[in-house]
Amino acid sequence: MIKNTLVPTQLTTKDFYYDLPPERIAQHPLEDRASSRMLVMDKASGEITHTAFRELHTYLKAGDVLVINDSRVIPARLYGKTEDGKDIEILLLRQHAVSEWEVLVRPGKRAKIGRKLSFGEGRLHAEVTQIVEEGNRMLTFSCAEGENLLSVMDEIGTMPLPPYITEKLSDRERYQTVYAREKGSAAAPTAGLHFTKEVLASLKEQGILIAPVMLHVGLGTFRPVKEDKITDHVMHSEFFSVSEESAAVINEAKKNGGRVLAVGTTSCRVLESASDEEGIVHPMTADTGIFIYPGYRFKTVDMLLTNFHLPESTLLMLVSALSDKEKVMEAYRQAIAREYRFYSFGDCMLLT
């Protein structure tokens, strides 16, 4: 598993705190995906420009490569009953085998080893087989003969929207990127939600290369940093994959002077996990627990498109690592003052 390759830092979790008015949290996606605002920051100077996502092309040139995460969110939240008729809720976190999943359970006391559960009025059954790290459970699932397990989960599950989104999502495809392909994420790689097929086609016409990678987003990415010293925080591992074709596209672009724009922190973590010390990206399928914070030396990523992240989060720490913590926190202060929309369905930030 790929882990951290970092220099020591004296920064604490509190150094990444900021105060966000609740009304700045976007509760629903914009009708037009590409109509978001975009704060652009020069990562070296800290110079800030306020513009629109549709202007992304003006910050790119032919030969640059856009790296996207094409993982697809599964409707991972399932509501069911215990064998004695009590309500239970699970969140699918990670598939370990065809019918075996690691899940988060609420309430946990109703999911003891050996306990049998049912979902979708009996269409889906599960048995608790293990209690693992952080109190998560391992469940073995089954369904009626002739039914496909993943299809049943897809039909009866609901989208696992973050807790700060309190409004119901009318169209669950709006929590998917337009290029989502392989099912497996428990949360969306949200920086990609701004793209439309038309925007992608226009970038290709401009000579921008597109290289898909895959990282199945787990809840570990969003787990609060509880330790005072950020170096004491341990990331959960996530499954990722880089194809030979995408690795070749990225490496050739870099060799020819093109820049690598990671769309989202997930694509960024994939690239830095799959790169060697010379910045060469290698095709691989593996787990990564890489934790990127200030002091990290980036090997491949030149630019980053990302949404605005929660205070004291590992994602905000990653963004700060690509530039400078004080510059990034100033950008956040400006975004709040100018009433940008924050978090999953919010506006975006481009670090150049």
mmCIF file of C-alpha atoms in Angstrom:
data_model
loop_
_atom_site.group_PDB
_atom_site.id
_atom_site.type_symbol
_atom_site.label_atom_id
_atom_site.label_comp_id
_atom_site.label_asym_id
_atom_site.label_seq_id
_atom_site.Cartn_x
_atom_site.Cartn_y
_atom_site.Cartn_z
ATOM 1 C CA MET A 1 0.000 0.000 0.000
ATOM 2 C CA ILE A 2 1.258 3.480 -0.895
ATOM 3 C CA LYS A 3 1.762 5.591 2.231
ATOM 4 C CA ASN A 4 3.208 8.980 3.116
ATOM 5 C CA THR A 5 6.482 10.363 1.813
ATOM 6 C CA LEU A 6 6.564 13.615 3.727
ATOM 7 C CA VAL A 7 8.938 15.904 5.527
ATOM 8 C CA PRO A 8 8.158 16.775 9.184
ATOM 9 C CA THR A 9 5.831 19.711 9.807
ATOM 10 C CA GLN A 10 5.072 21.763 12.893
ATOM 11 C CA LEU A 11 1.556 22.623 11.723
ATOM 12 C CA THR A 12 -1.377 21.649 13.898
ATOM 13 C CA THR A 13 -4.934 20.797 12.928
ATOM 14 C CA LYS A 14 -6.134 24.135 14.328
ATOM 15 C CA ASP A 15 -3.934 25.961 11.817
ATOM 16 C CA PHE A 16 -6.447 24.875 9.153
ATOM 17 C CA TYR A 17 -9.557 26.178 10.877
ATOM 18 C CA TYR A 18 -11.795 28.841 9.366
ATOM 19 C CA ASP A 19 -15.311 29.980 10.199
ATOM 20 C CA LEU A 20 -17.938 29.364 7.507
ATOM 21 C CA PRO A 21 -21.447 30.859 7.728
ATOM 22 C CA PRO A 22 -23.944 27.988 7.271
ATOM 23 C CA GLU A 23 -25.682 29.787 4.407
ATOM 24 C CA ARG A 24 -22.506 29.416 2.315
ATOM 25 C CA ILE A 25 -22.923 25.610 2.191
ATOM 26 C CA ALA A 26 -24.446 24.680 -1.179
ATOM 27 C CA GLN A 27 -27.497 22.491 -0.606
ATOM 28 C CA HIS A 28 -28.172 21.558 -4.217
ATOM 29 C CA PRO A 29 -26.333 21.473 -7.549
ATOM 30 C CA LEU A 30 -26.748 24.329 -10.004
ATOM 31 C CA GLU A 31 -29.099 23.659 -12.900
ATOM 32 C CA ASP A 32 -26.188 24.086 -15.310
ATOM 33 C CA ARG A 33 -23.156 22.120 -14.090
ATOM 34 C CA ALA A 34 -20.677 24.442 -15.797
ATOM 35 C CA SER A 35 -22.120 27.700 -14.433
ATOM 36 C CA SER A 36 -20.133 27.607 -11.192
ATOM 37 C CA ARG A 37 -17.848 30.422 -10.141
ATOM 38 C CA MET A 38 -14.107 29.763 -10.020
ATOM 39 C CA LEU A 39 -11.456 31.334 -7.817
ATOM 40 C CA VAL A 40 -8.066 31.129 -9.521
ATOM 41 C CA MET A 41 -4.918 31.372 -7.416
ATOM 42 C CA ASP A 42 -1.332 31.461 -8.601
ATOM 43 C CA LYS A 43 0.188 28.885 -6.263
ATOM 44 C CA ALA A 44 3.557 30.659 -6.127
ATOM 45 C CA SER A 45 2.562 34.311 -5.742
ATOM 46 C CA GLY A 46 -0.853 33.879 -4.158
ATOM 47 C CA GLU A 47 -2.385 36.281 -6.706
ATOM 48 C CA ILE A 48 -6.144 35.710 -6.890
ATOM 49 C CA THR A 49 -8.563 36.143 -9.787
ATOM 50 C CA HIS A 50 -12.335 35.723 -9.511
ATOM 51 C CA THR A 51 -13.860 34.259 -12.645
ATOM 52 C CA ALA A 52 -16.155 31.457 -13.871
ATOM 53 C CA PHE A 53 -15.580 27.731 -14.450
ATOM 54 C CA ARG A 54 -16.380 28.221 -18.133
ATOM 55 C CA GLU A 55 -13.108 30.188 -18.363
ATOM 56 C CA LEU A 56 -11.051 27.114 -17.425
ATOM 57 C CA HIS A 57 -9.806 26.813 -21.018
ATOM 58 C CA THR A 58 -8.066 30.195 -20.795
ATOM 59 C CA TYR A 59 -5.719 28.797 -18.136
ATOM 60 C CA LEU A 60 -4.738 25.786 -20.250
ATOM 61 C CA LYS A 61 -2.779 25.310 -23.460
ATOM 62 C CA ALA A 62 -2.502 22.582 -26.082
ATOM 63 C CA GLY A 63 -0.483 19.690 -24.725
ATOM 64 C CA ASP A 64 -1.645 20.076 -21.128
ATOM 65 C CA VAL A 65 -3.343 17.010 -19.683
ATOM 66 C CA LEU A 66 -6.522 16.911 -17.596
ATOM 67 C CA VAL A 67 -6.536 13.932 -15.194
ATOM 68 C CA ILE A 68 -10.038 12.901 -14.129
ATOM 69 C CA ASN A 69 -11.299 10.294 -11.653
ATOM 70 C CA ASP A 70 -13.929 8.189 -13.418
ATOM 71 C CA SER A 71 -15.115 6.268 -10.355
ATOM 72 C CA ARG A 72 -18.894 6.078 -10.043
ATOM 73 C CA VAL A 73 -20.796 6.594 -6.782
ATOM 74 C CA ILE A 74 -22.940 3.685 -5.695
ATOM 75 C CA PRO A 75 -26.245 4.329 -3.874
ATOM 76 C CA ALA A 76 -24.458 3.147 -0.776
ATOM 77 C CA ARG A 77 -26.933 4.010 1.987
ATOM 78 C CA LEU A 78 -29.339 1.144 2.756
ATOM 79 C CA TYR A 79 -32.172 1.177 5.272
ATOM 80 C CA GLY A 80 -33.315 -2.148 6.683
ATOM 81 C CA LYS A 81 -34.404 -4.254 9.634
ATOM 82 C CA THR A 82 -32.735 -6.584 12.078
ATOM 83 C CA GLU A 83 -34.119 -10.105 12.483
ATOM 84 C CA ASP A 84 -36.135 -8.877 15.476
ATOM 85 C CA GLY A 85 -37.691 -6.048 13.464
ATOM 86 C CA LYS A 86 -35.621 -3.074 14.604
ATOM 87 C CA ASP A 87 -34.542 -0.335 12.197
ATOM 88 C CA ILE A 88 -30.942 -0.276 10.999
ATOM 89 C CA GLU A 89 -28.983 1.814 8.523
ATOM 90 C CA ILE A 90 -25.769 0.867 6.750
ATOM 91 C CA LEU A 91 -23.356 2.651 4.475
ATOM 92 C CA LEU A 92 -21.416 0.505 2.025
ATOM 93 C CA LEU A 93 -17.746 1.473 2.324
ATOM 94 C CA ARG A 94 -15.720 -1.084 0.419
ATOM 95 C CA GLN A 95 -16.273 -4.316 -1.470
ATOM 96 C CA HIS A 96 -13.872 -7.080 -0.417
ATOM 97 C CA ALA A 97 -15.403 -9.930 -2.431
ATOM 98 C CA VAL A 98 -18.418 -10.478 -4.679
ATOM 99 C CA SER A 99 -20.828 -10.597 -1.738
ATOM 100 C CA GLU A 100 -18.651 -9.246 1.093
ATOM 101 C CA TRP A 101 -18.606 -5.555 2.046
ATOM 102 C CA GLU A 102 -17.162 -3.431 4.794
ATOM 103 C CA VAL A 103 -19.919 -1.141 6.066
ATOM 104 C CA LEU A 104 -20.668 1.565 8.588
ATOM 105 C CA VAL A 105 -23.679 0.648 10.755
ATOM 106 C CA ARG A 106 -26.112 2.778 12.747
ATOM 107 C CA PRO A 107 -26.795 1.929 15.485
ATOM 108 C CA GLY A 108 -23.785 -0.343 15.879
ATOM 109 C CA LYS A 109 -25.214 -2.135 18.921
ATOM 110 C CA ARG A 110 -27.771 -3.774 16.612
ATOM 111 C CA ALA A 111 -25.078 -5.339 14.437
ATOM 112 C CA LYS A 112 -23.367 -7.953 16.585
ATOM 113 C CA ILE A 113 -21.500 -10.817 14.934
ATOM 114 C CA GLY A 114 -23.972 -13.381 13.603
ATOM 115 C CA ARG A 115 -26.859 -10.883 13.431
ATOM 116 C CA LYS A 116 -28.997 -11.212 10.290
ATOM 117 C CA LEU A 117 -30.321 -8.130 8.486
ATOM 118 C CA SER A 118 -32.729 -7.528 5.617
ATOM 119 C CA PHE A 119 -33.200 -4.615 3.213
ATOM 120 C CA GLY A 120 -35.659 -3.579 0.537
ATOM 121 C CA GLU A 121 -38.553 -5.480 2.123
ATOM 122 C CA GLY A 122 -36.607 -8.724 2.017
ATOM 123 C CA ARG A 123 -35.042 -8.417 -1.438
ATOM 124 C CA LEU A 124 -31.574 -8.241 0.104
ATOM 125 C CA HIS A 125 -30.203 -10.149 3.093
ATOM 126 C CA ALA A 126 -26.962 -9.846 5.041
ATOM 127 C CA GLU A 127 -25.160 -11.430 7.963
ATOM 128 C CA VAL A 128 -22.643 -9.652 10.216
ATOM 129 C CA THR A 129 -19.433 -11.700 10.077
ATOM 130 C CA GLN A 130 -16.809 -9.421 11.646
ATOM 131 C CA ILE A 131 -16.214 -6.221 13.588
ATOM 132 C CA VAL A 132 -13.208 -4.424 12.102
ATOM 133 C CA GLU A 133 -11.305 -1.134 12.394
ATOM 134 C CA GLU A 134 -13.199 1.880 13.795
ATOM 135 C CA GLY A 135 -16.144 -0.393 14.648
ATOM 136 C CA ASN A 136 -17.072 -0.998 11.008
ATOM 137 C CA ARG A 137 -18.717 -4.324 10.183
ATOM 138 C CA MET A 138 -18.073 -6.943 7.536
ATOM 139 C CA LEU A 139 -21.323 -8.164 5.983
ATOM 140 C CA THR A 140 -21.955 -11.083 3.663
ATOM 141 C CA PHE A 141 -24.887 -10.310 1.337
ATOM 142 C CA SER A 142 -27.303 -12.515 -0.571
ATOM 143 C CA CYS A 143 -30.429 -12.027 -2.640
ATOM 144 C CA ALA A 144 -33.107 -14.126 -4.288
ATOM 145 C CA GLU A 145 -32.028 -16.589 -6.962
ATOM 146 C CA GLY A 146 -32.066 -14.963 -10.382
ATOM 147 C CA GLU A 147 -31.406 -11.461 -9.048
ATOM 148 C CA ASN A 148 -28.096 -9.648 -9.399
ATOM 149 C CA LEU A 149 -26.666 -8.482 -6.073
ATOM 150 C CA LEU A 150 -25.256 -5.153 -7.302
ATOM 151 C CA SER A 151 -28.405 -4.407 -9.294
ATOM 152 C CA VAL A 152 -30.573 -4.941 -6.217
ATOM 153 C CA MET A 153 -28.299 -2.693 -4.149
ATOM 154 C CA ASP A 154 -28.512 -0.059 -6.872
ATOM 155 C CA GLU A 155 -32.313 -0.192 -6.900
ATOM 156 C CA ILE A 156 -32.976 -0.061 -3.163
ATOM 157 C CA GLY A 157 -30.052 2.130 -2.068
ATOM 158 C CA THR A 158 -29.969 5.916 -1.756
ATOM 159 C CA MET A 159 -27.137 8.320 -2.541
ATOM 160 C CA PRO A 160 -24.840 8.845 0.475
ATOM 161 C CA LEU A 161 -24.897 12.642 0.499
ATOM 162 C CA PRO A 162 -22.653 14.309 3.118
ATOM 163 C CA PRO A 163 -24.370 15.255 6.404
ATOM 164 C CA TYR A 164 -24.028 18.987 5.692
ATOM 165 C CA ILE A 165 -26.421 18.588 2.733
ATOM 166 C CA THR A 166 -29.877 18.535 4.276
ATOM 167 C CA GLU A 167 -32.021 18.963 1.154
ATOM 168 C CA LYS A 168 -33.169 15.919 -0.793
ATOM 169 C CA LEU A 169 -31.515 15.307 -4.176
ATOM 170 C CA SER A 170 -34.220 14.934 -6.833
ATOM 171 C CA ASP A 171 -31.946 13.469 -9.508
ATOM 172 C CA ARG A 172 -29.199 11.230 -8.168
ATOM 173 C CA GLU A 173 -27.237 11.540 -11.426
ATOM 174 C CA ARG A 174 -26.372 15.063 -10.274
ATOM 175 C CA TYR A 175 -24.099 13.448 -7.670
ATOM 176 C CA GLN A 176 -22.217 11.707 -10.489
ATOM 177 C CA THR A 177 -19.678 13.158 -12.884
ATOM 178 C CA VAL A 178 -20.674 12.974 -16.560
ATOM 179 C CA TYR A 179 -17.718 10.635 -17.128
ATOM 180 C CA ALA A 180 -18.370 8.312 -14.147
ATOM 181 C CA ARG A 181 -17.750 4.725 -15.186
ATOM 182 C CA GLU A 182 -16.674 2.120 -12.633
ATOM 183 C CA LYS A 183 -18.954 1.659 -9.610
ATOM 184 C CA GLY A 184 -17.377 1.720 -6.181
ATOM 185 C CA SER A 185 -17.267 5.170 -4.515
ATOM 186 C CA ALA A 186 -19.084 6.057 -1.302
ATOM 187 C CA ALA A 187 -18.844 9.764 -2.189
ATOM 188 C CA ALA A 188 -18.458 11.735 -5.402
ATOM 189 C CA PRO A 189 -15.133 13.167 -6.625
ATOM 190 C CA THR A 190 -16.854 16.537 -6.530
ATOM 191 C CA ALA A 191 -14.407 18.691 -8.498
ATOM 192 C CA GLY A 192 -15.532 16.753 -11.550
ATOM 193 C CA LEU A 193 -19.189 17.704 -11.073
ATOM 194 C CA HIS A 194 -18.585 21.023 -12.872
ATOM 195 C CA PHE A 195 -17.788 19.391 -16.206
ATOM 196 C CA THR A 196 -20.286 18.784 -18.993
ATOM 197 C CA LYS A 197 -19.680 16.659 -22.065
ATOM 198 C CA GLU A 198 -19.652 19.889 -24.079
ATOM 199 C CA VAL A 199 -16.922 21.432 -21.909
ATOM 200 C CA LEU A 200 -14.795 18.292 -22.230
ATOM 201 C CA ALA A 201 -15.278 18.206 -26.008
ATOM 202 C CA SER A 202 -14.284 21.865 -26.262
ATOM 203 C CA LEU A 203 -11.101 21.262 -24.254
ATOM 204 C CA LYS A 204 -10.174 18.343 -26.505
ATOM 205 C CA GLU A 205 -10.652 20.554 -29.571
ATOM 206 C CA GLN A 206 -8.243 23.029 -27.971
ATOM 207 C CA GLY A 207 -5.613 20.268 -27.791
ATOM 208 C CA ILE A 208 -6.032 19.474 -24.098
ATOM 209 C CA LEU A 209 -5.473 15.778 -23.381
ATOM 210 C CA ILE A 210 -7.836 13.825 -21.107
ATOM 211 C CA ALA A 211 -6.473 10.967 -18.979
ATOM 212 C CA PRO A 212 -8.883 9.026 -16.752
ATOM 213 C CA VAL A 213 -7.680 7.346 -13.570
ATOM 214 C CA MET A 214 -9.785 5.669 -10.889
ATOM 215 C CA LEU A 215 -9.953 5.992 -7.120
ATOM 216 C CA HIS A 216 -12.954 4.649 -5.231
ATOM 217 C CA VAL A 217 -13.674 7.393 -2.714
ATOM 218 C CA GLY A 218 -14.181 6.090 0.802
ATOM 219 C CA LEU A 219 -15.244 7.930 3.920
ATOM 220 C CA GLY A 220 -11.669 7.870 5.203
ATOM 221 C CA THR A 221 -10.892 10.828 2.968
ATOM 222 C CA PHE A 222 -13.452 12.887 4.889
ATOM 223 C CA ARG A 223 -12.751 11.496 8.352
ATOM 224 C CA PRO A 224 -12.132 14.396 10.766
ATOM 225 C CA VAL A 225 -8.563 14.936 11.912
ATOM 226 C CA LYS A 226 -8.873 14.422 15.658
ATOM 227 C CA GLU A 227 -5.164 14.621 16.492
ATOM 228 C CA ASP A 228 -3.611 17.986 17.372
ATOM 229 C CA LYS A 229 -0.487 17.242 15.350
ATOM 230 C CA ILE A 230 -1.466 16.509 11.768
ATOM 231 C CA THR A 231 1.472 14.112 11.426
ATOM 232 C CA ASP A 232 -0.283 11.818 13.926
ATOM 233 C CA HIS A 233 -3.318 11.403 11.660
ATOM 234 C CA VAL A 234 -3.574 8.121 9.761
ATOM 235 C CA MET A 235 -5.456 8.000 6.451
ATOM 236 C CA HIS A 236 -7.672 5.065 5.564
ATOM 237 C CA SER A 237 -6.607 3.238 2.424
ATOM 238 C CA GLU A 238 -8.536 3.572 -0.836
ATOM 239 C CA PHE A 239 -8.406 1.437 -3.963
ATOM 240 C CA PHE A 240 -7.063 3.062 -7.136
ATOM 241 C CA SER A 241 -6.034 2.164 -10.643
ATOM 242 C CA VAL A 242 -3.984 3.782 -13.419
ATOM 243 C CA SER A 243 -4.144 2.204 -16.875
ATOM 244 C CA GLU A 244 -1.161 1.817 -19.191
ATOM 245 C CA GLU A 245 -2.864 4.152 -21.674
ATOM 246 C CA SER A 246 -3.420 6.966 -19.149
ATOM 247 C CA ALA A 247 0.095 6.632 -17.727
ATOM 248 C CA ALA A 248 1.523 6.898 -21.256
ATOM 249 C CA VAL A 249 -0.572 10.002 -22.057
ATOM 250 C CA ILE A 250 0.509 11.760 -18.856
ATOM 251 C CA ASN A 251 4.190 10.866 -19.203
ATOM 252 C CA GLU A 252 4.313 11.913 -22.861
ATOM 253 C CA ALA A 253 2.609 15.220 -22.064
ATOM 254 C CA LYS A 254 5.127 15.942 -19.284
ATOM 255 C CA LYS A 255 8.031 15.039 -21.567
ATOM 256 C CA ASN A 256 6.754 17.496 -24.174
ATOM 257 C CA GLY A 257 6.385 20.350 -21.683
ATOM 258 C CA GLY A 258 2.686 19.935 -20.943
ATOM 259 C CA ARG A 259 1.306 20.533 -17.472
ATOM 260 C CA VAL A 260 -0.731 18.059 -15.443
ATOM 261 C CA LEU A 261 -4.010 19.401 -14.071
ATOM 262 C CA ALA A 262 -5.486 17.071 -11.462
ATOM 263 C CA VAL A 263 -9.261 17.351 -11.322
ATOM 264 C CA GLY A 264 -9.912 16.968 -7.621
ATOM 265 C CA THR A 265 -7.917 15.794 -4.638
ATOM 266 C CA THR A 266 -8.682 12.154 -5.523
ATOM 267 C CA SER A 267 -6.981 12.414 -8.939
ATOM 268 C CA CYS A 268 -4.123 14.240 -7.232
ATOM 269 C CA ARG A 269 -3.650 11.448 -4.702
ATOM 270 C CA VAL A 270 -3.722 8.821 -7.456
ATOM 271 C CA LEU A 271 -1.046 10.622 -9.462
ATOM 272 C CA GLU A 272 1.237 11.130 -6.491
ATOM 273 C CA SER A 273 0.740 7.500 -5.409
ATOM 274 C CA ALA A 274 1.547 6.111 -8.860
ATOM 275 C CA SER A 275 4.574 8.348 -9.568
ATOM 276 C CA ASP A 276 8.219 7.625 -8.878
ATOM 277 C CA GLU A 277 10.691 10.218 -7.602
ATOM 278 C CA GLU A 278 11.382 11.393 -11.173
ATOM 279 C CA GLY A 279 7.696 12.135 -11.720
ATOM 280 C CA ILE A 280 7.087 9.192 -14.040
ATOM 281 C CA VAL A 281 3.572 7.762 -13.639
ATOM 282 C CA HIS A 282 3.430 3.979 -13.618
ATOM 283 C CA PRO A 283 0.377 1.888 -14.506
ATOM 284 C CA MET A 284 -0.767 0.095 -11.366
ATOM 285 C CA THR A 285 -3.674 -1.155 -9.307
ATOM 286 C CA ALA A 286 -3.173 -0.801 -5.575
ATOM 287 C CA ASP A 287 -4.357 0.696 -2.297
ATOM 288 C CA THR A 288 -3.178 4.115 -1.189
ATOM 289 C CA GLY A 289 -3.117 5.733 2.214
ATOM 290 C CA ILE A 290 -1.106 8.737 1.072
ATOM 291 C CA PHE A 291 -1.620 11.822 3.246
ATOM 292 C CA ILE A 292 -0.482 15.050 1.582
ATOM 293 C CA TYR A 293 0.062 18.118 3.758
ATOM 294 C CA PRO A 294 2.407 21.154 3.684
ATOM 295 C CA GLY A 295 5.996 20.041 3.263
ATOM 296 C CA TYR A 296 5.136 17.406 0.688
ATOM 297 C CA ARG A 297 7.140 17.542 -2.566
ATOM 298 C CA PHE A 298 4.821 17.000 -5.530
ATOM 299 C CA LYS A 299 6.216 14.674 -8.174
ATOM 300 C CA THR A 300 3.696 14.943 -11.012
ATOM 301 C CA VAL A 301 0.851 17.382 -10.316
ATOM 302 C CA ASP A 302 1.341 20.936 -11.612
ATOM 303 C CA MET A 303 -2.186 22.353 -11.258
ATOM 304 C CA LEU A 304 -5.266 21.440 -9.234
ATOM 305 C CA LEU A 305 -8.979 22.048 -9.747
ATOM 306 C CA THR A 306 -10.847 21.484 -6.503
ATOM 307 C CA ASN A 307 -13.936 22.495 -4.553
ATOM 308 C CA PHE A 308 -13.810 24.369 -1.241
ATOM 309 C CA HIS A 309 -13.246 21.986 1.655
ATOM 310 C CA LEU A 310 -14.243 21.685 5.303
ATOM 311 C CA PRO A 311 -12.135 23.356 7.995
ATOM 312 C CA GLU A 312 -9.367 21.204 9.495
ATOM 313 C CA SER A 313 -9.819 18.543 6.789
ATOM 314 C CA THR A 314 -7.122 16.475 5.097
ATOM 315 C CA LEU A 315 -8.390 17.877 1.780
ATOM 316 C CA LEU A 316 -7.694 21.463 2.841
ATOM 317 C CA MET A 317 -4.254 20.323 3.982
ATOM 318 C CA LEU A 318 -3.587 18.814 0.555
ATOM 319 C CA VAL A 319 -4.562 22.039 -1.222
ATOM 320 C CA SER A 320 -2.294 23.994 1.130
ATOM 321 C CA ALA A 321 0.593 21.653 0.312
ATOM 322 C CA LEU A 322 0.476 22.598 -3.376
ATOM 323 C CA SER A 323 0.777 26.293 -2.547
ATOM 324 C CA ASP A 324 1.161 27.805 0.914
ATOM 325 C CA LYS A 325 -1.170 27.565 3.891
ATOM 326 C CA GLU A 326 -1.480 31.317 4.417
ATOM 327 C CA LYS A 327 -2.131 31.951 0.728
ATOM 328 C CA VAL A 328 -4.822 29.276 0.638
ATOM 329 C CA MET A 329 -6.493 30.539 3.831
ATOM 330 C CA GLU A 330 -6.535 34.064 2.352
ATOM 331 C CA ALA A 331 -8.217 32.652 -0.767
ATOM 332 C CA TYR A 332 -10.845 31.034 1.469
ATOM 333 C CA ARG A 333 -11.415 34.322 3.297
ATOM 334 C CA GLN A 334 -12.006 36.052 -0.032
ATOM 335 C CA ALA A 335 -14.326 33.264 -1.204
ATOM 336 C CA ILE A 336 -16.448 33.633 1.941
ATOM 337 C CA ALA A 337 -16.536 37.438 1.640
ATOM 338 C CA ARG A 338 -17.615 37.183 -2.011
ATOM 339 C CA GLU A 339 -20.288 34.603 -1.136
ATOM 340 C CA TYR A 340 -18.952 31.629 -3.051
ATOM 341 C CA ARG A 341 -20.862 28.381 -2.623
ATOM 342 C CA PHE A 342 -18.948 25.803 -0.544
ATOM 343 C CA TYR A 343 -18.430 22.026 -0.399
ATOM 344 C CA SER A 344 -19.763 19.224 -2.607
ATOM 345 C CA PHE A 345 -22.281 21.158 -4.717
ATOM 346 C CA GLY A 346 -20.378 24.427 -4.446
ATOM 347 C CA ASP A 347 -18.064 26.518 -6.603
ATOM 348 C CA CYS A 348 -14.469 25.630 -7.439
ATOM 349 C CA MET A 349 -10.889 26.784 -7.031
ATOM 350 C CA LEU A 350 -8.075 26.468 -9.573
ATOM 351 C CA LEU A 351 -4.460 26.471 -8.417
ATOM 352 C CA THR A 352 -2.135 27.323 -11.325
#
